[in-house]
CSV table of C-alpha atoms and ligand atoms in Angstrom, one decimal:
chain,number,residue,atom,x,y,z
A,1,MET,CA,14.2,-26.0,16.6
A,2,PHE,CA,12.3,-23.4,18.6
A,3,CYS,CA,8.7,-22.4,18.1
A,4,TYR,CA,6.9,-19.4,19.3
A,5,SER,CA,3.9,-17.3,18.4
A,6,ILE,CA,2.8,-13.8,19.7
A,7,ARG,CA,-0.7,-14.0,21.2
A,8,VAL,CA,-2.8,-11.2,22.4
A,9,ASN,CA,-5.6,-10.5,24.7
A,10,LYS,CA,-5.3,-6.7,25.1
A,11,LEU,CA,-4.8,-3.9,22.7
A,12,PHE,CA,-1.4,-4.7,21.0
A,13,ARG,CA,1.3,-2.0,21.5
A,14,LEU,CA,3.9,-1.1,19.0
A,15,GLY,CA,7.3,0.6,19.7
A,16,VAL,CA,8.6,2.0,16.5
A,17,LEU,CA,12.3,2.8,15.8
A,18,GLY,CA,13.4,4.7,12.7
A,19,SER,CA,16.3,6.9,11.5
A,20,GLY,CA,14.8,8.5,8.4
A,21,LYS,CA,11.7,10.1,6.9
A,22,GLY,CA,9.3,7.5,8.4
A,23,SER,CA,7.1,6.7,5.3
A,24,ASN,CA,6.7,3.1,6.5
A,25,PHE,CA,5.8,4.3,9.9
A,26,ALA,CA,3.3,6.6,8.4
A,27,ALA,CA,1.7,3.7,6.3
A,28,ILE,CA,1.4,1.7,9.5
A,29,ALA,CA,-0.1,4.6,11.4
A,30,ASP,CA,-2.5,5.2,8.7
A,31,ALA,CA,-3.6,1.6,8.6
A,32,ILE,CA,-4.2,1.8,12.4
A,33,ASP,CA,-6.3,4.8,12.0
A,34,ALA,CA,-8.3,3.0,9.2
A,35,GLY,CA,-9.0,0.1,11.4
A,36,GLN,CA,-6.8,-2.3,9.5
A,37,ILE,CA,-4.4,-3.1,12.4
A,38,PRO,CA,-5.8,-3.7,15.8
A,39,ALA,CA,-3.0,-2.0,17.6
A,40,GLN,CA,-1.8,1.4,19.0
A,41,VAL,CA,1.6,3.0,18.8
A,42,GLY,CA,3.2,3.1,22.4
A,43,VAL,CA,6.3,5.2,21.4
A,44,VAL,CA,8.4,6.2,18.5
A,45,LEU,CA,12.1,6.4,19.0
A,46,SER,CA,14.9,7.7,16.7
A,47,ASP,CA,18.7,7.9,16.8
A,48,VAL,CA,18.6,11.0,14.5
A,49,GLU,CA,17.4,14.2,16.2
A,50,GLY,CA,15.7,15.7,13.2
A,51,ALA,CA,14.3,12.5,11.7
A,52,GLY,CA,11.0,12.9,9.7
A,53,ILE,CA,9.8,9.8,11.6
A,54,LEU,CA,9.7,11.8,14.8
A,55,SER,CA,7.8,14.6,13.2
A,56,HIS,CA,5.2,12.3,11.7
A,57,ALA,CA,4.6,10.8,15.2
A,58,ARG,CA,4.4,14.3,16.9
A,59,GLU,CA,2.0,15.5,14.1
A,60,ARG,CA,-0.2,12.4,15.3
A,61,GLU,CA,0.2,13.4,18.9
A,62,MET,CA,2.1,10.2,19.7
A,63,ALA,CA,4.9,9.9,22.2
A,64,ALA,CA,8.2,10.4,20.2
A,65,GLN,CA,11.7,10.6,21.5
A,66,PHE,CA,15.1,11.1,20.1
A,67,ILE,CA,17.7,8.9,22.1
A,68,PRO,CA,21.4,9.6,21.2
A,69,PRO,CA,23.0,6.5,19.8
A,70,GLY,CA,26.3,6.9,21.4
A,71,LYS,CA,29.8,6.8,20.1
A,72,PHE,CA,29.4,4.0,17.5
A,73,ARG,CA,28.4,4.5,13.8
A,74,THR,CA,26.4,1.3,13.2
A,75,LYS,CA,25.1,0.1,16.4
A,76,LEU,CA,23.9,1.6,19.9
A,77,ASP,CA,26.5,1.9,22.7
A,78,GLU,CA,25.7,0.2,26.0
A,79,ASP,CA,24.2,3.4,27.5
A,80,ALA,CA,22.2,4.1,24.4
A,81,GLU,CA,21.0,0.5,24.3
A,82,ARG,CA,19.8,0.6,28.0
A,83,GLY,CA,18.0,4.0,27.2
A,84,TYR,CA,16.1,2.3,24.2
A,85,VAL,CA,15.2,-0.9,26.2
A,86,ALA,CA,13.9,1.4,29.2
A,87,ALA,CA,11.9,3.6,26.9
A,88,LEU,CA,10.3,0.6,25.2
A,89,GLN,CA,9.6,-1.2,28.4
A,90,ALA,CA,8.1,2.0,30.0
A,91,ALA,CA,5.8,2.2,27.0
A,92,ARG,CA,4.7,-1.4,27.5
A,93,VAL,CA,5.2,-2.4,24.0
A,94,ASP,CA,4.3,-5.9,22.7
A,95,LEU,CA,6.2,-5.6,19.4
A,96,ILE,CA,9.2,-3.5,18.2
A,97,VAL,CA,8.7,-2.4,14.6
A,98,LEU,CA,12.0,-1.2,12.8
A,99,ALA,CA,11.0,1.2,10.2
A,100,GLY,CA,14.3,2.3,8.6
A,101,PHE,CA,16.3,2.1,11.8
A,102,MET,CA,19.9,2.1,10.4
A,103,ARG,CA,21.8,0.6,13.3
A,104,VAL,CA,22.2,-3.1,14.2
A,105,LEU,CA,20.6,-4.2,17.3
A,106,LYS,CA,22.7,-6.3,19.7
A,107,GLY,CA,22.9,-8.5,22.8
A,108,ASP,CA,20.9,-6.8,25.6
A,109,PHE,CA,18.3,-5.4,23.3
A,110,LEU,CA,17.7,-8.5,21.4
A,111,ARG,CA,17.4,-10.5,24.7
A,112,ALA,CA,15.0,-8.0,26.2
A,113,PHE,CA,12.6,-8.4,23.3
A,114,GLU,CA,13.3,-11.9,21.9
A,115,GLY,CA,11.1,-12.9,19.1
A,116,ARG,CA,9.2,-9.5,19.2
A,117,ILE,CA,11.3,-7.4,16.9
A,118,VAL,CA,10.5,-7.0,13.2
A,119,ASN,CA,12.2,-5.2,10.3
A,120,ILE,CA,11.5,-4.3,6.7
A,121,HIS,CA,14.3,-4.5,4.3
A,122,PRO,CA,14.4,-3.3,0.7
A,123,SER,CA,15.4,-6.6,-1.0
A,124,LEU,CA,14.2,-10.1,-1.5
A,125,LEU,CA,16.3,-11.6,1.5
A,126,PRO,CA,18.5,-13.5,1.7
A,127,SER,CA,19.7,-11.6,-1.4
A,128,PHE,CA,21.3,-8.1,-0.9
A,129,PRO,CA,21.3,-7.7,2.9
A,130,GLY,CA,23.1,-4.5,4.1
A,131,LEU,CA,23.0,-1.1,2.7
A,132,GLU,CA,21.6,0.3,-0.6
A,133,SER,CA,20.0,-3.1,-1.4
A,134,TRP,CA,18.2,-1.6,-4.5
A,135,LYS,CA,21.5,-0.5,-5.9
A,136,GLN,CA,23.0,-4.0,-5.1
A,137,ALA,CA,20.2,-5.6,-7.1
A,138,LEU,CA,20.5,-3.2,-10.0
A,139,ASP,CA,24.3,-3.8,-10.1
A,140,HIS,CA,23.8,-7.5,-10.0
A,141,GLY,CA,21.5,-7.5,-12.8
A,142,VAL,CA,18.5,-9.2,-11.2
A,143,LYS,CA,15.2,-9.0,-13.0
A,144,VAL,CA,13.1,-9.1,-9.9
A,145,THR,CA,13.8,-7.6,-6.5
A,146,GLY,CA,11.4,-6.3,-3.8
A,147,CYS,CA,11.1,-6.0,0.0
A,148,THR,CA,11.1,-8.4,3.0
A,149,VAL,CA,9.6,-8.2,6.4
A,150,HIS,CA,11.4,-10.5,8.8
A,151,PHE,CA,12.0,-11.1,12.5
A,152,VAL,CA,15.2,-9.8,13.8
A,153,ASP,CA,17.8,-12.0,15.3
A,154,ALA,CA,21.5,-11.7,15.9
A,155,GLY,CA,22.3,-11.7,12.3
A,156,VAL,CA,22.3,-8.8,9.8
A,157,ASP,CA,19.0,-8.9,7.9
A,158,ALA,CA,18.8,-12.5,8.7
A,159,GLY,CA,15.8,-13.6,10.9
A,160,PRO,CA,12.9,-15.8,9.8
A,161,ILE,CA,11.0,-14.2,6.9
A,162,ILE,CA,7.3,-13.0,7.6
A,163,GLY,CA,6.4,-11.6,4.1
A,164,GLN,CA,7.8,-10.6,0.9
A,165,GLN,CA,6.6,-8.6,-2.2
A,166,THR,CA,8.2,-8.5,-5.6
A,167,VAL,CA,9.1,-5.6,-7.8
A,168,PRO,CA,10.3,-6.1,-11.4
A,169,VAL,CA,13.6,-4.4,-12.4
A,170,LEU,CA,13.1,-2.4,-15.6
A,171,ASP,CA,15.7,-1.9,-18.3
A,172,ASN,CA,15.6,2.0,-17.8
A,173,ASP,CA,15.6,1.8,-13.9
A,174,THR,CA,17.9,4.1,-12.2
A,175,PRO,CA,18.8,3.3,-8.4
A,176,GLU,CA,16.4,6.1,-7.5
A,177,SER,CA,13.5,4.9,-9.6
A,178,LEU,CA,13.9,1.4,-8.4
A,179,HIS,CA,14.1,2.4,-4.8
A,180,GLN,CA,10.9,4.4,-5.2
A,181,ARG,CA,9.0,1.5,-6.4
A,182,ILE,CA,10.3,-0.8,-3.7
A,183,HIS,CA,9.3,1.9,-1.2
A,184,ALA,CA,5.7,1.9,-2.6
A,185,VAL,CA,5.3,-1.9,-2.1
A,186,GLU,CA,6.7,-1.7,1.4
A,187,HIS,CA,3.8,0.4,2.4
A,188,ASP,CA,1.5,-2.2,1.4
A,189,LEU,CA,3.4,-5.2,2.9
A,190,TYR,CA,4.5,-3.9,6.3
A,191,PRO,CA,1.0,-2.9,7.5
A,192,LYS,CA,-0.3,-6.3,6.4
A,193,CYS,CA,2.5,-8.0,8.4
A,194,VAL,CA,2.0,-5.9,11.5
A,195,ALA,CA,-1.8,-6.5,11.3
A,196,ALA,CA,-1.3,-10.3,11.2
A,197,LEU,CA,1.2,-10.1,14.1
A,198,ALA,CA,-1.3,-7.9,16.1
A,199,ARG,CA,-4.0,-10.3,15.5
A,200,GLY,CA,-1.9,-13.2,16.7
A,201,GLU,CA,-2.0,-14.9,13.3
A,202,ILE,CA,1.7,-15.5,13.0
A,203,SER,CA,3.7,-18.3,14.5
A,204,VAL,CA,7.2,-19.3,14.0
A,205,LEU,CA,8.6,-22.9,13.5
A,206,GLY,CA,12.4,-22.8,13.3
A,207,ARG,CA,12.9,-20.6,10.3
A,208,ARG,CA,9.6,-20.9,8.9
A,209,VAL,CA,6.8,-18.3,9.6
A,210,LEU,CA,3.3,-19.6,9.3
A,211,TRP,CA,0.3,-17.5,8.8
A,212,ARG,CA,-3.0,-18.5,10.2
A,213,LYS,CA,-6.3,-16.8,10.0
A,214,SER,CA,-7.7,-16.3,13.5
B,301,GAR,C1,13.0,1.6,3.8
B,301,GAR,O1,13.1,1.4,2.5
B,301,GAR,C2,13.5,0.4,4.5
B,301,GAR,O2,13.3,-0.7,3.8
B,301,GAR,C3,15.0,0.7,4.7
B,301,GAR,O3,15.0,2.0,5.1
B,301,GAR,C4,13.9,2.7,4.3
B,301,GAR,C5,13.2,3.6,5.4
B,301,GAR,O4,12.3,4.4,4.7
B,301,GAR,N1,15.5,-0.1,5.7
B,301,GAR,C6,16.7,-0.7,5.7
B,301,GAR,O5,17.3,-0.5,4.7
B,301,GAR,C7,17.1,-1.5,6.8
B,301,GAR,N2,18.1,-2.5,6.5
B,301,GAR,P1,11.2,5.2,5.7
B,301,GAR,O6,12.0,6.1,6.7
B,301,GAR,O7,10.5,6.1,4.6
B,301,GAR,O8,10.2,4.3,6.2
């Protein structure tokens, strides 16, 4: 069993990766501006050139960069992986925040930031990993779903769970309506988890993540 915690003595720096519109990133950036997260954004990176997350970052005058993902559809190729690691190291980030980054991170990337990568996923893991989790939940007929913030390890949507928030599934839900309500609770949960990490209040014992007030 391994145990680690992220402790900080200086202003905590985030490296944010996303492929989409960036609403979770915006929620985190708003929470930083409101003084709720003792951190700053070091850099925002995307594998999609026109991604909304890059526009959100540039509007806030933050460093933002498109790094082409290379030849694969679901992961970064070796050159791209090196590019992401170099950009994050150059920005001296303490924590990698995946905010809708739709590629699986592998070997060298995980080794470079072991125990320092977190992700948000739109289901109550370990149920419904992978794509379109809100649709998987609806198709399965569950009555409650939600979202999960977790550490990233070599599995897909599989690392130790930091926080979860529930969303009821309604009889008249469509995939879109359910996804929208999950998105809304993500914007509450992710900033709270990042704040706890930035304050050094989170430690990991095997698969269990413990929250301590500092
Ligand atoms: C969020 O719903 C997040 O949970 C999901 O992508 C969306 C990004 O939205 N992530 C995954 O599915 C990762 N497996 P955003 O760009 O508006 O933050």
